[in-house]
Amino acid sequence: MWSIWNVSQDKLFGYTLRRLTRQLVQDGVRAHMRPFNTYSNDMDESDLEGEAPPVWRTNLRGFTVREDYAPGLGGDHYATAGVRFAQEFGLFCSSRSALDVRKLTSDDIANARRRVEECLFDWEEWPRSRALAFFEHEVRKLKDSRKAIELESLRETRDADHVEVDGLAPDSKYRAWSVMEEFAADGHGLTNDRYNIPPGQAHQEPIKEYVYFGAEVVSPILPAGSEVGRENIRRACRVLRNSFRLLKPMEDTVGLHLHLGHKHGWTLLQVKRFLTMWYLMESILIHLHTRSRAVIKENMCGSIRTNTKLGVAIFHPDLDVRNAMRASIGPRTAPLTHDHNMQMLGNHVGPLGWLGAADIEFLRCIWDYTSINALNAAMKHAVTNYRAFNGDIMRRGIQKRPSVRMRMTGVKTSGDPQEMDHLKRTQQTFEIRTMQGTLDANHINHWATVLGRLVHYARREPTEQFRQLITLYRDRVSAAQNLWELLAILDVPVQTRSFFEAPINRGVDAEGREWWQYPDRDRVDWGDPFMVRGHGATHGAQYDVFVNP
């Protein structure tokens, strides 16, 4: 957030994206900016306060060109002299660290032209005008070329810690940190009831005191469960918080999304295992996050019971809608294959009598799909309104994003993450959307540790151990919906469990349910609205708990 006005939104977007990227790079974070994040209607850095633009008028007194006037020569001679003056100007700026050619404004270039004109005081009018015109033209070209070189370097940056995955597009944004637009974070959710406003300032609307800009910062593919990956996240959070004004807590529309994948792809069995755990556990795991993620933003990260097509097919109150959706998404399986799939379900989950009929049907459907593509189609987002007509299903309303999204394709194994760009998002991952937005790196790393345990059980444990986990869930967790027992049976490390369980991080709502809660009860303190410096707790070191996951 910057206190600026009278700047077009288009210019502000372009400037801010570049400024964020530059700051990350300057402080040691390997970041790049995607081509679709650059704006032709670009902003000069000196348009904003706090950039400390060079004082060109003062510095230009030290720039001199020396050229004896030779009358009667052709126009090319004087044009060449102007080009040479521009080259000398570029060298002059390069020799002074305070003078950045990329920050030249039109007024600065006009002042540079006047300085050259002073040096050519004894030239005749036409030759002098000819040289000055070419000088100005070449200086503008120099500025544009320097900016283009910078932007190109930002686009091609690679983070040495990124994980190289087969099929990753050569220009993929997932090889370094990326800064992109995030139009959902537009400040409209920051109404006055989200603030604690001092009595004497009750007439103010805090969000109007600043120009608010929402951006999305995306990490490269980082190694899971690695100190290298955790430190990479700490460094990025630290740079952003040390350099910019960032609201604490963030706007409700902002969420932190974690993608779970692995180099060798997901098998269909692993996908079914993961979705089984998520279906059973998501209503408990959501309490690791703020209440807003479950209550206010249910269309952004709602349960897969309600926010997927399969959920509509099983839980929608209209029988005709359920039947029409089921006819649309299946599963459609041959009898022998169906029997085999149900046997696999039994082997992994055991008897299902402790679940409700609809829950049993949901799990049976998950295990009955015969390809990742078909299961992916069933787990696609729902919309807010459905109506059945002549056996077909009519869709209306806005999208309802589920808490976990399958971002993968394939039959028995997920495919290569081909064309992983902003147009075709086939990352071959599970995208977990439940966590609120934050730049508390410890919090992010602890949540990644919890998800890593789910990935471990989905990928690595034998069938008997997976079934034992579900049995423990049934016996120790399900009835009381006990979050801490759930983390224990998942073998989540003690440091991570203690981090989430610490009373300083917990709050209780009017219904007696416990959630993650920030010190200001999830509101922005207008007397102290911004995150503290560093990478730990956003409200200060006194709220850090077991900082190393």
Coordinates of C-alpha atoms in Angstrom, one line a residue:
M1 CA 0.0 0.0 0.0
W2 CA 1.3 3.4 -0.9
S3 CA -0.1 6.9 -0.1
I4 CA -0.4 8.2 -3.7
W5 CA -3.2 9.6 -5.8
N6 CA -3.8 10.8 -9.4
V7 CA -2.1 7.8 -10.9
S8 CA -4.1 5.6 -13.4
Q9 CA -4.8 2.1 -12.2
D10 CA -3.2 0.6 -15.3
K11 CA 0.1 2.4 -14.6
L12 CA -0.1 1.5 -10.9
F13 CA -0.4 -2.2 -11.7
G14 CA 2.6 -2.2 -14.0
Y15 CA 4.7 -0.2 -11.7
T16 CA 3.9 -2.2 -8.6
L17 CA 4.4 -5.6 -10.1
R18 CA 7.8 -4.5 -11.3
R19 CA 8.7 -2.8 -8.0
L20 CA 7.8 -6.0 -6.1
T21 CA 9.9 -8.1 -8.4
R22 CA 12.8 -5.8 -8.2
Q23 CA 12.7 -5.7 -4.4
L24 CA 12.8 -9.5 -4.2
V25 CA 15.7 -9.7 -6.6
Q26 CA 17.6 -6.9 -4.9
D27 CA 17.4 -8.7 -1.6
G28 CA 18.5 -12.1 -2.8
V29 CA 15.2 -13.8 -3.9
R30 CA 15.4 -15.2 -7.4
A31 CA 12.2 -13.7 -8.9
H32 CA 11.0 -13.0 -12.4
M33 CA 8.1 -11.2 -13.9
R34 CA 5.9 -12.9 -16.5
P35 CA 5.4 -11.1 -19.9
F36 CA 1.7 -10.9 -19.4
N37 CA 2.4 -8.8 -16.2
T38 CA 4.0 -6.0 -18.1
Y39 CA 2.1 -3.0 -19.2
S40 CA 2.6 -0.8 -22.3
N41 CA 1.3 2.2 -20.4
D42 CA 4.2 2.0 -17.9
M43 CA 4.9 4.2 -15.0
D44 CA 8.0 6.2 -14.4
E45 CA 9.5 5.3 -11.0
S46 CA 9.6 8.9 -10.1
D47 CA 5.8 9.1 -10.3
L48 CA 5.6 7.7 -6.8
E49 CA 6.7 9.0 -3.5
G50 CA 9.5 7.1 -1.7
E51 CA 11.5 6.2 -4.8
A52 CA 14.0 9.0 -4.3
P53 CA 14.3 9.8 -8.0
P54 CA 17.6 11.3 -9.2
V55 CA 18.0 15.1 -9.1
W56 CA 18.8 15.3 -12.8
R57 CA 18.8 19.1 -13.0
T58 CA 21.6 19.3 -10.5
N59 CA 23.6 16.4 -11.8
L60 CA 23.4 17.6 -15.4
R61 CA 25.7 20.5 -14.6
G62 CA 28.5 18.0 -14.6
F63 CA 27.7 16.8 -18.1
T64 CA 29.5 18.5 -21.0
V65 CA 29.9 17.8 -24.7
R66 CA 32.8 19.3 -26.6
E67 CA 32.4 19.6 -30.4
D68 CA 33.9 22.4 -32.5
Y69 CA 31.4 23.7 -34.9
A70 CA 32.3 23.0 -38.6
P71 CA 29.9 24.9 -40.8
G72 CA 28.7 23.7 -44.2
L73 CA 28.8 20.0 -43.5
G74 CA 25.8 17.8 -44.4
G75 CA 22.9 16.9 -42.1
D76 CA 24.3 13.4 -41.5
H77 CA 27.4 14.9 -39.8
Y78 CA 25.3 16.8 -37.3
A79 CA 23.0 13.9 -36.7
T80 CA 26.0 11.6 -36.0
A81 CA 27.2 14.2 -33.5
G82 CA 23.9 14.1 -31.7
V83 CA 24.1 10.3 -31.5
R84 CA 27.6 10.5 -30.1
F85 CA 26.4 13.0 -27.5
A86 CA 23.7 10.5 -26.4
Q87 CA 26.4 7.8 -26.0
E88 CA 28.5 10.1 -23.9
F89 CA 25.4 10.9 -21.8
G90 CA 24.9 7.2 -21.2
L91 CA 28.5 6.8 -20.1
F92 CA 28.1 9.8 -17.8
C93 CA 25.1 8.3 -16.1
S94 CA 26.7 4.9 -15.8
S95 CA 29.7 6.5 -14.0
R96 CA 27.3 7.8 -11.3
S97 CA 25.4 5.3 -9.3
A98 CA 22.7 7.8 -8.5
L99 CA 21.7 8.3 -12.1
D100 CA 19.6 5.5 -13.5
V101 CA 18.7 6.1 -17.2
R102 CA 15.6 3.9 -16.7
K103 CA 14.2 6.6 -14.4
L104 CA 14.4 9.5 -16.9
T105 CA 11.2 11.4 -17.3
S106 CA 10.2 13.5 -20.3
D107 CA 11.1 16.6 -18.3
D108 CA 14.5 15.1 -17.4
I109 CA 15.3 14.4 -21.1
A110 CA 14.2 17.9 -22.0
N111 CA 16.6 19.3 -19.3
A112 CA 19.4 17.1 -20.8
R113 CA 18.7 18.5 -24.2
R114 CA 18.9 22.0 -22.8
R115 CA 22.2 21.2 -21.2
V116 CA 23.6 20.0 -24.6
E117 CA 22.2 23.1 -26.2
E118 CA 24.1 25.3 -23.8
C119 CA 27.3 23.5 -24.8
L120 CA 26.6 24.2 -28.5
F121 CA 26.1 27.9 -27.9
D122 CA 28.3 28.9 -30.9
W123 CA 26.6 26.6 -33.4
E124 CA 24.2 27.9 -36.0
E125 CA 20.5 27.2 -35.5
W126 CA 19.9 24.5 -38.0
P127 CA 23.0 22.3 -37.3
R128 CA 22.3 22.7 -33.6
S129 CA 18.7 21.7 -33.9
R130 CA 19.6 18.7 -36.0
A131 CA 22.1 17.4 -33.4
L132 CA 19.7 18.1 -30.5
A133 CA 16.9 16.2 -32.2
F134 CA 19.1 13.1 -32.7
F135 CA 20.5 13.4 -29.2
E136 CA 16.9 13.4 -27.7
H137 CA 15.8 10.5 -29.9
E138 CA 18.8 8.4 -28.9
V139 CA 18.5 9.1 -25.2
R140 CA 14.9 7.9 -25.3
K141 CA 16.0 4.8 -27.1
L142 CA 18.7 4.2 -24.5
K143 CA 16.1 4.5 -21.7
D144 CA 13.8 2.1 -23.4
S145 CA 16.5 -0.4 -24.2
R146 CA 17.8 -0.4 -20.6
K147 CA 14.2 -1.1 -19.3
A148 CA 13.7 -3.8 -21.9
I149 CA 17.0 -5.5 -20.8
E150 CA 15.9 -5.4 -17.2
L151 CA 12.5 -6.8 -17.9
E152 CA 14.0 -9.6 -20.0
S153 CA 16.3 -10.5 -17.2
L154 CA 13.4 -10.6 -14.8
R155 CA 11.6 -13.0 -17.1
E156 CA 14.5 -15.4 -17.4
T157 CA 15.5 -15.7 -13.8
R158 CA 15.9 -19.3 -12.3
D159 CA 15.9 -20.2 -8.6
A160 CA 18.7 -22.6 -7.9
D161 CA 16.5 -24.4 -5.3
H162 CA 13.6 -25.1 -7.7
V163 CA 12.8 -28.7 -8.4
E164 CA 13.0 -29.6 -12.1
V165 CA 10.0 -31.6 -13.1
D166 CA 9.8 -33.5 -16.4
G167 CA 7.6 -31.7 -18.9
L168 CA 8.0 -28.3 -17.2
A169 CA 7.7 -25.7 -20.0
P170 CA 11.0 -23.8 -20.7
D171 CA 9.4 -20.4 -19.8
S172 CA 7.4 -21.8 -16.8
K173 CA 6.9 -19.3 -14.0
Y174 CA 7.5 -22.2 -11.6
R175 CA 11.3 -22.0 -11.9
A176 CA 11.5 -18.8 -9.8
W177 CA 9.4 -16.6 -7.7
S178 CA 6.7 -14.7 -9.7
V179 CA 4.7 -11.6 -9.1
M180 CA 1.3 -11.4 -10.7
E181 CA -2.0 -9.5 -10.6
E182 CA -4.6 -10.7 -8.0
F183 CA -7.8 -8.9 -8.8
A184 CA -9.7 -10.7 -6.0
A185 CA -7.6 -8.8 -3.5
D186 CA -9.0 -5.4 -4.5
G187 CA -9.6 -4.0 -1.0
H188 CA -13.4 -4.2 -1.3
G189 CA -13.5 -6.7 1.6
L190 CA -11.7 -4.2 3.9
T191 CA -14.9 -2.5 5.0
N192 CA -14.9 -0.5 8.3
D193 CA -16.2 -3.5 10.3
R194 CA -12.9 -5.2 9.6
Y195 CA -11.0 -2.5 11.5
N196 CA -10.6 -1.5 15.1
I197 CA -10.9 2.3 14.7
P198 CA -10.0 4.6 17.5
P199 CA -13.1 6.6 18.8
G200 CA -11.7 9.9 17.6
Q201 CA -11.4 8.6 14.1
A202 CA -14.7 6.9 13.7
H203 CA -15.6 9.0 10.7
Q204 CA -12.6 7.7 8.7
E205 CA -12.7 5.0 6.1
P206 CA -9.3 3.4 6.5
I207 CA -9.1 1.8 3.0
K208 CA -9.5 5.2 1.4
E209 CA -6.5 6.5 3.2
Y210 CA -4.2 4.6 0.9
V211 CA -4.1 3.3 -2.6
Y212 CA -4.5 -0.4 -2.1
F213 CA -2.9 -2.9 -4.4
G214 CA -3.3 -6.6 -4.3
A215 CA -0.7 -8.9 -5.9
E216 CA -0.1 -12.6 -6.0
V217 CA 3.4 -13.9 -5.2
V218 CA 4.0 -17.4 -6.5
S219 CA 6.9 -19.6 -5.4
P220 CA 8.9 -21.9 -7.6
I221 CA 8.5 -25.6 -7.2
L222 CA 10.3 -26.2 -4.0
P223 CA 11.4 -29.5 -2.3
A224 CA 8.9 -30.7 0.2
G225 CA 10.0 -31.3 3.8
S226 CA 13.3 -29.7 3.1
E227 CA 15.1 -26.9 5.1
V228 CA 16.1 -25.5 1.7
G229 CA 12.5 -25.0 0.8
R230 CA 11.5 -23.6 4.2
E231 CA 14.4 -21.1 4.2
N232 CA 13.4 -20.0 0.6
I233 CA 9.9 -19.2 2.0
R234 CA 11.3 -17.4 5.0
R235 CA 13.5 -15.2 2.8
A236 CA 10.7 -14.2 0.5
C237 CA 8.3 -13.3 3.4
R238 CA 11.1 -11.4 5.1
V239 CA 11.9 -9.3 2.0
L240 CA 8.3 -8.4 1.4
R241 CA 7.5 -7.5 5.0
N242 CA 10.7 -5.5 5.4
S243 CA 10.1 -3.5 2.2
F244 CA 6.3 -2.9 2.0
R245 CA 3.3 -2.0 4.0
L246 CA 1.2 -5.1 4.4
L247 CA -2.1 -5.3 6.3
K248 CA -2.3 -7.7 9.2
P249 CA -4.4 -9.7 8.9
M250 CA -4.9 -9.8 5.2
E251 CA -8.1 -9.2 3.4
D252 CA -10.6 -12.1 3.7
T253 CA -10.6 -12.7 -0.1
V254 CA -6.8 -13.6 0.2
G255 CA -5.9 -17.2 0.6
L256 CA -2.6 -19.1 0.7
H257 CA -2.7 -22.0 -1.8
L258 CA -0.3 -24.9 -1.6
H259 CA 0.2 -27.3 -4.5
L260 CA 1.2 -30.9 -3.7
G261 CA 2.9 -32.9 -6.3
H262 CA 5.9 -35.1 -7.0
K263 CA 8.3 -35.6 -9.8
H264 CA 7.1 -39.1 -10.8
G265 CA 3.4 -38.1 -10.9
W266 CA 0.4 -39.2 -8.9
T267 CA -1.0 -42.7 -9.5
L268 CA -4.7 -43.2 -9.5
L269 CA -4.5 -45.2 -6.2
Q270 CA -2.6 -42.4 -4.6
V271 CA -5.2 -39.9 -5.7
K272 CA -8.0 -42.0 -4.3
R273 CA -6.1 -42.4 -1.0
F274 CA -5.6 -38.6 -0.7
L275 CA -9.2 -37.7 -1.5
T276 CA -10.4 -40.3 1.0
M277 CA -8.4 -38.7 3.8
W278 CA -9.4 -35.2 2.7
Y279 CA -13.1 -36.1 2.6
L280 CA -13.0 -37.5 6.1
M281 CA -10.7 -34.9 7.7
E282 CA -11.3 -31.6 6.0
S283 CA -14.0 -30.5 8.4
I284 CA -11.5 -30.9 11.2
L285 CA -8.4 -29.5 9.5
I286 CA -10.2 -26.3 8.6
H287 CA -10.0 -25.4 12.3
L288 CA -6.2 -24.9 11.9
H289 CA -7.2 -21.7 10.0
T290 CA -9.3 -18.6 10.7
R291 CA -13.0 -18.9 10.9
S292 CA -13.5 -16.8 7.8
R293 CA -12.1 -19.6 5.6
A294 CA -15.1 -21.8 6.6
V295 CA -17.8 -19.3 7.2
I296 CA -17.3 -16.2 5.1
K297 CA -15.4 -17.6 2.1
E298 CA -17.2 -20.9 1.6
N299 CA -17.4 -20.2 -2.2
M300 CA -13.6 -19.8 -2.3
C301 CA -12.6 -22.9 -0.4
G302 CA -15.7 -24.8 0.6
S303 CA -16.1 -28.5 1.4
I304 CA -15.8 -31.0 -1.4
R305 CA -19.2 -32.2 -0.2
T306 CA -20.8 -29.0 -1.5
N307 CA -18.4 -27.4 -3.9
T308 CA -17.7 -30.3 -6.3
K309 CA -19.8 -31.9 -9.0
L310 CA -19.6 -35.2 -7.2
G311 CA -20.9 -33.4 -4.0
V312 CA -23.8 -32.1 -6.0
A313 CA -24.6 -35.6 -7.3
I314 CA -24.8 -36.9 -3.7
F315 CA -25.8 -34.1 -1.4
H316 CA -27.9 -31.7 -3.4
P317 CA -31.4 -31.4 -1.9
D318 CA -33.2 -31.8 -5.3
L319 CA -33.3 -35.5 -6.3
D320 CA -33.7 -34.6 -10.0
V321 CA -30.5 -32.5 -9.8
R322 CA -28.7 -35.3 -8.1
N323 CA -29.8 -37.8 -10.7
A324 CA -28.9 -35.5 -13.6
M325 CA -25.5 -34.8 -12.2
R326 CA -24.8 -38.4 -11.5
A327 CA -25.7 -39.3 -15.1
S328 CA -23.3 -36.6 -16.3
I329 CA -20.2 -37.5 -14.2
G330 CA -20.6 -41.2 -13.5
P331 CA -18.8 -43.2 -12.4
R332 CA -19.7 -45.8 -15.1
T333 CA -17.9 -49.0 -14.4
A334 CA -18.2 -52.6 -15.6
P335 CA -19.5 -55.0 -12.9
L336 CA -16.2 -56.9 -12.5
T337 CA -14.2 -53.6 -12.3
H338 CA -16.8 -52.2 -9.9
D339 CA -16.4 -55.3 -7.6
H340 CA -12.6 -54.9 -7.7
N341 CA -12.8 -51.2 -6.9
M342 CA -15.1 -51.9 -3.9
Q343 CA -12.7 -54.6 -2.6
M344 CA -9.9 -52.0 -2.8
L345 CA -12.0 -49.5 -0.9
G346 CA -12.6 -52.2 1.8
N347 CA -8.9 -53.0 2.0
H348 CA -8.0 -49.4 2.6
V349 CA -10.9 -48.1 4.7
G350 CA -12.4 -51.2 6.3
P351 CA -16.1 -51.6 7.2
L352 CA -18.1 -48.4 6.5
G353 CA -20.9 -48.8 8.9
W354 CA -19.7 -45.9 11.1
L355 CA -20.4 -43.5 8.3
G356 CA -23.7 -42.1 7.0
A357 CA -25.2 -43.4 3.8
A358 CA -24.3 -40.3 1.8
D359 CA -20.7 -40.4 3.1
I360 CA -20.4 -44.0 2.1
E361 CA -21.7 -43.3 -1.4
F362 CA -19.2 -40.4 -1.9
L363 CA -16.3 -42.7 -0.9
R364 CA -17.6 -45.5 -3.1
C365 CA -17.7 -43.1 -6.1
I366 CA -14.2 -41.9 -5.5
W367 CA -12.9 -45.5 -5.5
D368 CA -15.0 -46.5 -8.5
Y369 CA -13.6 -44.1 -11.0
T370 CA -11.1 -45.8 -13.4
S371 CA -9.0 -42.9 -14.5
I372 CA -7.6 -39.7 -13.1
N373 CA -9.3 -37.8 -15.9
A374 CA -12.8 -39.1 -14.8
L375 CA -12.1 -38.5 -11.2
N376 CA -10.8 -35.0 -12.0
A377 CA -14.1 -34.2 -13.8
A378 CA -16.1 -35.3 -10.8
M379 CA -14.0 -33.1 -8.5
K380 CA -14.5 -30.0 -10.6
H381 CA -16.0 -26.9 -8.9
A382 CA -19.7 -26.6 -8.6
V383 CA -21.9 -23.5 -9.1
T384 CA -24.4 -21.8 -6.7
N385 CA -27.6 -22.8 -8.6
Y386 CA -28.6 -26.0 -10.4
R387 CA -31.9 -27.0 -11.9
A388 CA -32.8 -30.3 -13.6
F389 CA -34.8 -30.1 -16.9
N390 CA -35.8 -33.2 -19.0
G391 CA -32.9 -35.2 -17.4
D392 CA -30.3 -32.6 -18.1
I393 CA -28.8 -30.2 -15.6
M394 CA -29.0 -26.5 -15.9
R395 CA -26.2 -24.4 -14.3
R396 CA -26.5 -20.9 -13.1
G397 CA -24.7 -18.6 -10.6
I398 CA -21.1 -18.2 -9.5
Q399 CA -18.4 -20.8 -9.2
K400 CA -18.0 -22.6 -5.8
R401 CA -14.3 -23.5 -5.4
P402 CA -13.6 -26.6 -3.3
S403 CA -11.0 -26.7 -0.6
V404 CA -8.9 -29.0 -2.7
R405 CA -8.7 -28.9 -6.4
M406 CA -7.4 -31.6 -8.6
R407 CA -5.1 -29.9 -11.1
M408 CA -4.1 -33.0 -13.0
T409 CA -4.8 -35.1 -16.0
G410 CA -4.0 -38.7 -16.9
V411 CA -5.4 -42.3 -16.8
K412 CA -3.6 -44.4 -14.2
T413 CA -0.8 -41.9 -13.6
S414 CA -0.9 -38.1 -13.8
G415 CA 0.8 -36.7 -16.9
D416 CA 3.7 -34.4 -17.3
P417 CA 3.0 -30.8 -16.3
Q418 CA 3.0 -29.6 -19.9
E419 CA 2.2 -26.0 -20.7
M420 CA 2.2 -25.0 -17.1
D421 CA 1.4 -21.4 -17.8
H422 CA -1.3 -18.9 -17.1
L423 CA -3.6 -20.3 -19.9
K424 CA -3.5 -24.1 -19.3
R425 CA -3.0 -24.9 -15.7
T426 CA -2.1 -28.6 -15.7
Q427 CA 0.3 -28.6 -12.8
Q428 CA -0.4 -32.2 -12.0
T429 CA -0.9 -31.3 -8.3
F430 CA -3.5 -31.1 -5.6
E431 CA -4.1 -27.4 -4.9
I432 CA -5.0 -26.9 -1.2
R433 CA -6.9 -23.7 -0.7
T434 CA -8.0 -23.7 2.9
M435 CA -5.4 -21.4 4.6
Q436 CA -5.9 -17.7 5.0
G437 CA -3.4 -15.3 3.3
T438 CA -0.4 -14.6 5.4
L439 CA 3.3 -13.8 5.2
D440 CA 4.2 -15.6 8.4
A441 CA 6.7 -18.0 7.0
N442 CA 6.7 -20.2 10.2
H443 CA 2.9 -20.5 9.8
I444 CA 3.2 -21.5 6.2
N445 CA 5.9 -24.0 6.8
H446 CA 4.0 -25.6 9.7
W447 CA 0.9 -26.0 7.5
A448 CA 3.0 -27.5 4.7
T449 CA 4.3 -30.0 7.3
V450 CA 0.7 -31.1 8.1
L451 CA -0.1 -31.5 4.4
G452 CA 3.2 -33.4 4.0
R453 CA 1.8 -36.1 6.4
L454 CA -1.2 -36.6 4.2
V455 CA 1.0 -36.9 1.1
H456 CA 3.1 -39.4 3.0
Y457 CA 0.1 -41.7 3.8
A458 CA -1.3 -41.3 0.2
R459 CA 2.0 -42.2 -1.4
R460 CA 4.2 -44.3 0.9
E461 CA 2.4 -46.3 3.5
P462 CA 1.3 -49.9 2.7
T463 CA -2.4 -50.8 2.5
E464 CA -2.5 -52.2 6.0
Q465 CA -0.9 -49.0 7.5
F466 CA -3.3 -46.8 5.6
R467 CA -6.2 -48.8 6.8
Q468 CA -4.9 -48.6 10.4
L469 CA -4.8 -44.8 10.0
I470 CA -8.5 -44.8 9.0
T471 CA -9.3 -47.1 11.9
L472 CA -7.6 -44.7 14.4
Y473 CA -9.5 -41.8 12.8
R474 CA -12.8 -43.7 13.3
D475 CA -12.0 -44.7 16.9
R476 CA -10.2 -41.6 18.3
V477 CA -11.2 -38.6 16.1
S478 CA -14.4 -38.9 14.2
A479 CA -17.0 -38.7 16.9
A480 CA -15.6 -35.7 18.8
Q481 CA -14.0 -34.1 15.7
N482 CA -10.8 -33.8 17.8
L483 CA -8.2 -31.8 15.9
W484 CA -5.3 -32.5 18.1
E485 CA -5.9 -36.3 18.1
L486 CA -6.1 -36.1 14.3
L487 CA -2.6 -34.4 14.1
A488 CA -1.3 -37.0 16.5
I489 CA -2.5 -40.1 14.5
L490 CA -1.1 -38.4 11.4
D491 CA 2.3 -38.3 13.2
V492 CA 2.6 -34.6 12.7
P493 CA 5.8 -33.5 14.4
V494 CA 5.4 -32.2 18.0
Q495 CA 6.8 -28.7 17.1
T496 CA 4.0 -28.3 14.5
R497 CA 1.3 -29.6 16.7
S498 CA 2.5 -27.2 19.5
F499 CA 2.5 -24.3 17.1
F500 CA -1.1 -24.7 16.2
E501 CA -2.3 -25.7 19.6
A502 CA -0.7 -22.8 21.5
P503 CA -3.4 -20.7 23.2
I504 CA -1.9 -17.5 21.9
N505 CA -3.0 -18.5 18.4
R506 CA -6.5 -19.9 19.2
G507 CA -9.9 -18.3 19.7
V508 CA -13.4 -19.5 20.2
D509 CA -16.5 -18.4 18.3
A510 CA -20.0 -17.9 19.6
E511 CA -20.9 -21.5 18.9
G512 CA -17.9 -22.7 21.1
R513 CA -15.9 -23.8 18.1
E514 CA -12.1 -23.2 18.2
W515 CA -10.2 -21.6 15.3
W516 CA -6.9 -20.0 14.5
Q517 CA -7.3 -16.4 15.6
Y518 CA -5.0 -13.3 15.3
P519 CA -4.4 -11.1 18.3
D520 CA -6.9 -8.4 17.2
R521 CA -9.6 -11.0 16.8
D522 CA -9.0 -11.2 13.0
R523 CA -9.5 -7.4 12.6
V524 CA -7.1 -4.7 11.5
D525 CA -5.9 -2.4 14.2
W526 CA -6.0 1.0 12.5
G527 CA -3.5 2.3 15.1
D528 CA -1.0 -0.4 14.0
P529 CA -2.2 -1.9 10.8
F530 CA 0.9 -3.3 9.2
M531 CA 2.9 -6.5 9.6
V532 CA 6.1 -6.2 11.6
R533 CA 9.4 -6.7 9.9
G534 CA 10.9 -10.2 9.6
H535 CA 9.4 -13.6 8.7
G536 CA 7.8 -14.8 11.9
A537 CA 4.4 -13.9 13.5
T538 CA 2.9 -11.0 11.6
H539 CA 1.9 -9.2 14.8
G540 CA 5.3 -9.4 16.6
A541 CA 7.9 -11.8 18.0
Q542 CA 5.8 -12.2 21.2
Y543 CA 3.4 -14.3 19.1
D544 CA 6.1 -16.7 17.7
V545 CA 5.8 -20.3 18.9
F546 CA 8.4 -23.0 18.2
V547 CA 9.6 -21.1 15.2
N548 CA 11.3 -24.0 13.5
P549 CA 8.9 -26.6 12.0

